[in-house]
């Protein structure tokens, strides 16, 4: 990467203090920065460290007279950091808008402008690929799928038939969208498969990590709302609905027909039982097992999940059990 401070300002905004032509060739934390790097001072606790840093320039939250190096001043340096990283990543990982000769693309598929399609990609009948879409090698896109503009699909992703992917969606390596939901009818001690003929609909600005499964509905749709973020190794079962801007951290396990509201935070390794309804703005603590519906705004933790203040009291008592046991044993022995 190579920027001047003026170019960085055009990306992140703010006011330049010092030499705007300073050349920046890297981004680094305060302690590890070297000459040519730009670093970030997001609050006053980092000022002392910044004074001894070797960085050539800083993004700061206010004017710092003791900092004798060029700066860009703005209200939220951490947000600015993400903008600059995003621009640098876009340039670093840019792929040419070409279709690799080994890709297998149906004659009835529609490919948008400036799409980049990697080696051994398979795109089946009537699939629609939007403008500026990037598809990495080894990916499968089934018939009648729709991929929105500016989507980014990494290597070895499988998107099965009739799934719809929104604009600016990112799907990381080895994830599967639209596999069959786990539906069986038990008859005479046998498991009879229930055909899964629904679809998956994913909104705009969604990011899905690696090794994630989003199952198609038995009928109707599995729905992932706009702005949803799903971490690695998570499982979304058939007919699940997830509201806008909800976040699922790694190893989330969402059973069939669960409905999750908007702006919900599901921490790591959470399981939610089938048909539960999770209201808007809920927070579910790490490792929780949710066996019933939650009202909007609930903050829960534990297995089974319960109000977090109740679970905290239980955890305190559990740590005291050895001491309580010895006290009870002593009473019983002397009585």
Short mmCIF file of C-alpha atoms in Angstrom, two decimals, residues 16 23-24 47 49 67 90 99 152 171 173 190 206 243 265 311 326:
data_model
loop_
_atom_site.label_atom_id
_atom_site.label_comp_id
_atom_site.label_asym_id
_atom_site.label_seq_id
_atom_site.Cartn_x
_atom_site.Cartn_y
_atom_site.Cartn_z
CA UNK A 16 -4.93 17.23 8.68
CA UNK A 23 3.81 9.09 2.50
CA UNK A 24 2.25 6.12 4.31
CA UNK A 47 -1.21 9.35 24.19
CA UNK A 49 2.51 5.33 24.03
CA UNK A 67 2.70 14.60 19.44
CA UNK A 90 -9.94 -3.87 -1.46
CA UNK A 99 -13.98 -15.43 -16.37
CA UNK A 152 -18.01 -11.66 -2.69
CA UNK A 171 -19.62 -15.66 2.06
CA UNK A 173 -14.71 -20.47 2.25
CA UNK A 190 -37.79 -45.89 10.36
CA UNK A 206 -24.79 -9.97 5.16
CA UNK A 243 -34.01 -10.29 11.63
CA UNK A 265 -26.67 -10.73 19.88
CA UNK A 311 -27.63 -17.11 36.50
CA UNK A 326 -17.80 -29.23 54.43
#
